[in-house]
XYZ file of N, CA and C in Angstrom:
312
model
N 0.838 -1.164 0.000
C 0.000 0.000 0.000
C 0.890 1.237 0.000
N 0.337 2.318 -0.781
C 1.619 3.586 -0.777
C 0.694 4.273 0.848
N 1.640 5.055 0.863
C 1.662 6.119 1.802
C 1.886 7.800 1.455
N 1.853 8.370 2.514
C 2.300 9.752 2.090
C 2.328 10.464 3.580
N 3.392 11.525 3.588
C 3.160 12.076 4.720
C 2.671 13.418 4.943
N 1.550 13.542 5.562
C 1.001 14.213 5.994
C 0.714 15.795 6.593
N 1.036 16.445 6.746
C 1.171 17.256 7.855
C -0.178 17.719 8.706
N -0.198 17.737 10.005
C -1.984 17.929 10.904
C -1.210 19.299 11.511
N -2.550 20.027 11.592
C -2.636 21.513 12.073
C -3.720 21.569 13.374
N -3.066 21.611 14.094
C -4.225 22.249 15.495
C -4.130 21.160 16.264
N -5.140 21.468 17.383
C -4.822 20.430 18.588
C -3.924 19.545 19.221
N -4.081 18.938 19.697
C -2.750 17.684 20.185
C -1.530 17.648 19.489
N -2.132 17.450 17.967
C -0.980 16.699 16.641
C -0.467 18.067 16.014
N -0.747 18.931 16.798
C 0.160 20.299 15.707
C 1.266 20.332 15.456
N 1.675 20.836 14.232
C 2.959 20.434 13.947
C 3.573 18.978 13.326
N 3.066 17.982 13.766
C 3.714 16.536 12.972
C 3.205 16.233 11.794
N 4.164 15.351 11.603
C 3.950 14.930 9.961
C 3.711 13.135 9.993
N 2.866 13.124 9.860
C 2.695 11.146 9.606
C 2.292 10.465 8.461
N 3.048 9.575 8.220
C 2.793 8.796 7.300
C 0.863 7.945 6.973
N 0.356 8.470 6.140
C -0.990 8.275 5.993
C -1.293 7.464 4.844
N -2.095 6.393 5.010
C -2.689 5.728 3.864
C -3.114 5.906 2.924
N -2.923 5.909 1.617
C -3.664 6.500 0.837
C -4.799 5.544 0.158
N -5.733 5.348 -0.436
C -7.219 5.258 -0.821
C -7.034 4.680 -2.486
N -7.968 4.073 -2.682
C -7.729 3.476 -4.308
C -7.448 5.258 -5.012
N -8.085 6.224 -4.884
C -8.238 7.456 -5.914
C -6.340 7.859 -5.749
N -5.928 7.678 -4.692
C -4.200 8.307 -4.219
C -4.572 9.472 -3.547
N -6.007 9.557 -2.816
C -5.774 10.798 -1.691
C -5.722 10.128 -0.684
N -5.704 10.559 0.462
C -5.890 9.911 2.203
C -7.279 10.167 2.282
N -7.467 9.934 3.485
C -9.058 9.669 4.011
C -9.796 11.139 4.180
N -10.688 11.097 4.091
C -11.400 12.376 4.240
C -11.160 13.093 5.860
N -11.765 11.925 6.507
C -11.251 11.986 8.166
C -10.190 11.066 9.165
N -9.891 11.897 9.553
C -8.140 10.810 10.369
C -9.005 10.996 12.015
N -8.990 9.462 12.225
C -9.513 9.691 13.944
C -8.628 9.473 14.502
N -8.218 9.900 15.889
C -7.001 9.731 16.722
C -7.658 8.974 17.668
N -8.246 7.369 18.330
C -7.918 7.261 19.930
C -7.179 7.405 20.710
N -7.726 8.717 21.726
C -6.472 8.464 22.732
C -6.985 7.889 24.171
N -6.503 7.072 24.940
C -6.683 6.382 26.035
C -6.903 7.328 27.049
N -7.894 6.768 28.207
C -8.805 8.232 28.972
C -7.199 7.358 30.045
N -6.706 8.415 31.346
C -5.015 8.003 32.268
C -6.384 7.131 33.345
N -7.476 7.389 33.307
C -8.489 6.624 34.515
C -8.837 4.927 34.314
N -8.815 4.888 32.712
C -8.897 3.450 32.453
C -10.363 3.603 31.998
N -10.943 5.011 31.833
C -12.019 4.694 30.955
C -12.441 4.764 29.586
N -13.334 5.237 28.809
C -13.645 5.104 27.364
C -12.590 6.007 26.654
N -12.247 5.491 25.659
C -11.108 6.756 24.816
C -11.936 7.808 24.364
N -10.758 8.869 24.572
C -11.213 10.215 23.610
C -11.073 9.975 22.082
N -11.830 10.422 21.353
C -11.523 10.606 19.701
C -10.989 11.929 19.612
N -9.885 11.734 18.619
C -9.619 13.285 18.294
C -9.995 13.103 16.810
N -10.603 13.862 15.914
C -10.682 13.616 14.920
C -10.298 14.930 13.795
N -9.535 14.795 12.847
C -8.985 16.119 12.206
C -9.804 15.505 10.536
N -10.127 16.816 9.848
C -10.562 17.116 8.532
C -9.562 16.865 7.249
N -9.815 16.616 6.147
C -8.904 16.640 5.551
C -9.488 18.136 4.513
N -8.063 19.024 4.061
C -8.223 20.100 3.770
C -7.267 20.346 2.464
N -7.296 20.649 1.211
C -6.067 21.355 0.364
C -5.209 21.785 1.115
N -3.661 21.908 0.822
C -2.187 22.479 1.426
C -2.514 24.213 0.870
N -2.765 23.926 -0.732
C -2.337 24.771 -1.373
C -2.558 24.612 -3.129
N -2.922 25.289 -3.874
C -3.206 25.075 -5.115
C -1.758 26.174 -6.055
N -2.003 25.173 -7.034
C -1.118 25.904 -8.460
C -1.542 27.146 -9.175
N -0.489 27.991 -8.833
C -1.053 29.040 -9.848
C -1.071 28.783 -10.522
N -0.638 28.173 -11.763
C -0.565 27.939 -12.987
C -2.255 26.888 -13.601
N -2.183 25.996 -12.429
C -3.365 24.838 -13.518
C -4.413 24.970 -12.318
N -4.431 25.710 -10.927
C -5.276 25.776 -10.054
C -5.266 23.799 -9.450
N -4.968 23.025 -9.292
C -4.805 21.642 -9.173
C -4.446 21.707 -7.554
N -5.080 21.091 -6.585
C -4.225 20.843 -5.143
C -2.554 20.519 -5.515
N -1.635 20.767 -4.352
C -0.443 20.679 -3.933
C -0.487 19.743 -3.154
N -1.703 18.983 -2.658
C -1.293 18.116 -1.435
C -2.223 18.506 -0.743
N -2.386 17.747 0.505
C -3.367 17.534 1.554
C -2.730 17.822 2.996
N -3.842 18.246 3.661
C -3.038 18.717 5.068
C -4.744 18.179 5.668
N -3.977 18.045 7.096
C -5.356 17.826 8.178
C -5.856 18.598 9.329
N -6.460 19.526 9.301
C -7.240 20.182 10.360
C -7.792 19.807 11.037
N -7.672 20.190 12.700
C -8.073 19.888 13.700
C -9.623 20.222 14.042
N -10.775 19.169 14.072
C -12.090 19.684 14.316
C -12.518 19.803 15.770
N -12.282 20.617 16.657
C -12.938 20.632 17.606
C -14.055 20.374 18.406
N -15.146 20.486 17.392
C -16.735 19.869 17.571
C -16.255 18.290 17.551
N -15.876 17.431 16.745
C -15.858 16.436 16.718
C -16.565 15.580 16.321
N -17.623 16.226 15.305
C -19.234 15.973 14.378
C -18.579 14.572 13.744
N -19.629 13.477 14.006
C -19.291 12.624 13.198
C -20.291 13.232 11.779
N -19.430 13.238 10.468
C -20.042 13.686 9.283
C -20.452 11.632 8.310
N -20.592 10.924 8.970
C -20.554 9.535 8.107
C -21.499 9.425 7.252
N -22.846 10.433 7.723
C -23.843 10.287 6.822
C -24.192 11.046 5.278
N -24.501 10.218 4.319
C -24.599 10.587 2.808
C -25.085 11.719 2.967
N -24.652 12.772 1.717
C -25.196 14.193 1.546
C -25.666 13.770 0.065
N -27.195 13.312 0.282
C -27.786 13.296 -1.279
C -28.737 14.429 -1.426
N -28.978 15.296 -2.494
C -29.873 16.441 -2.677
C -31.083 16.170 -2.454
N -31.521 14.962 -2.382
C -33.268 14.283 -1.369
C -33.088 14.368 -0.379
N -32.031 14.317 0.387
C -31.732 13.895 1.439
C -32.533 15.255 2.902
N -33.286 14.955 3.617
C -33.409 15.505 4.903
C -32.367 16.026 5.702
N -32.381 17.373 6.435
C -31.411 18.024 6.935
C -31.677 17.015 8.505
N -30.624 16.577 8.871
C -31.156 15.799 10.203
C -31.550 17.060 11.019
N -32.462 16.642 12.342
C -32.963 17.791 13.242
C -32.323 17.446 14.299
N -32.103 18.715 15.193
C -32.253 18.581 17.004
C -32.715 17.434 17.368
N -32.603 16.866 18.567
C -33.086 15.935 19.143
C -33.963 16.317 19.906
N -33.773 17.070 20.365
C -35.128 17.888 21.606
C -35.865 18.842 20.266
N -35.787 18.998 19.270
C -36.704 20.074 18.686
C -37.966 19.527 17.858
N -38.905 20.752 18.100
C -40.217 20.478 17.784
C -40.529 20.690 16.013
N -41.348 18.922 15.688
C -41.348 19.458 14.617
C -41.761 20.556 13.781
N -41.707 21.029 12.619
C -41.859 22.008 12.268
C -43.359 21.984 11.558
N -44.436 23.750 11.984
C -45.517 23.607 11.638
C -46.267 22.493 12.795
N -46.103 22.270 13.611
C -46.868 21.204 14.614
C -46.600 22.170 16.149
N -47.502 22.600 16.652
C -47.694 23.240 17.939
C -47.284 22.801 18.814
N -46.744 22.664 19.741
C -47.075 22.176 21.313
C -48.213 22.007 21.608
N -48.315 20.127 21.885
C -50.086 19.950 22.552
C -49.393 20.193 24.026
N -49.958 21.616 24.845
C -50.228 21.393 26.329
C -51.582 21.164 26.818
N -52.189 20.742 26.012
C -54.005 20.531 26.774
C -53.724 19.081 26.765
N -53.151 17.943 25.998
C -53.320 16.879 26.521
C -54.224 15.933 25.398
């Protein structure tokens, strides 16, 4: 399998460069998750960074390479973005056009 190295921006991993997998197309993954082990012995943290352009060509406008940004929210994005597709909602929010029944 080829590789490539990387460079991640922000959080924990700022600054390093790691060797990353690359994908049948020859980019890396869209998202790089980090487990890191909780020092108590409980559930791991995810760190999870974005994948982002380095930098484009003046000349043909084409990426330079890939770099990884640090997401702070930590949104898992796994789900399809099809143009049918429903905007997911709040979990506590009321649907839309439907009142609050307080009479019961």
């Amino acid at each position: 399998m080829k590789s490539q190295d990387t460079p991640f921006e922000g959080g924990p991993m700022d600054g390093r460069v790691l060797p990353v997998l690359l994908g049948i197309t020859g980019h890396p993954p869209k998202t790089y998750r980090i487990p890191v082990p909780a020092p108590d012995g409980g559930p791991p943290t995810v760190l999870i960074y974005r994948r982002v352009p380095r930098g484009q060509s003046s000349r043909t406008g084409l990426t330079r390479g890939w770099k990884y940004l640090y997401d702070p929210t930590g949104r898992e994005s796994g789900r399809l973005k099809w143009p049918w597709s429903k905007p997911a909602a709040a979990p506590d929010a009321t649907p839309k056009g439907k009142p609050e029944d307080t009479d019961g």
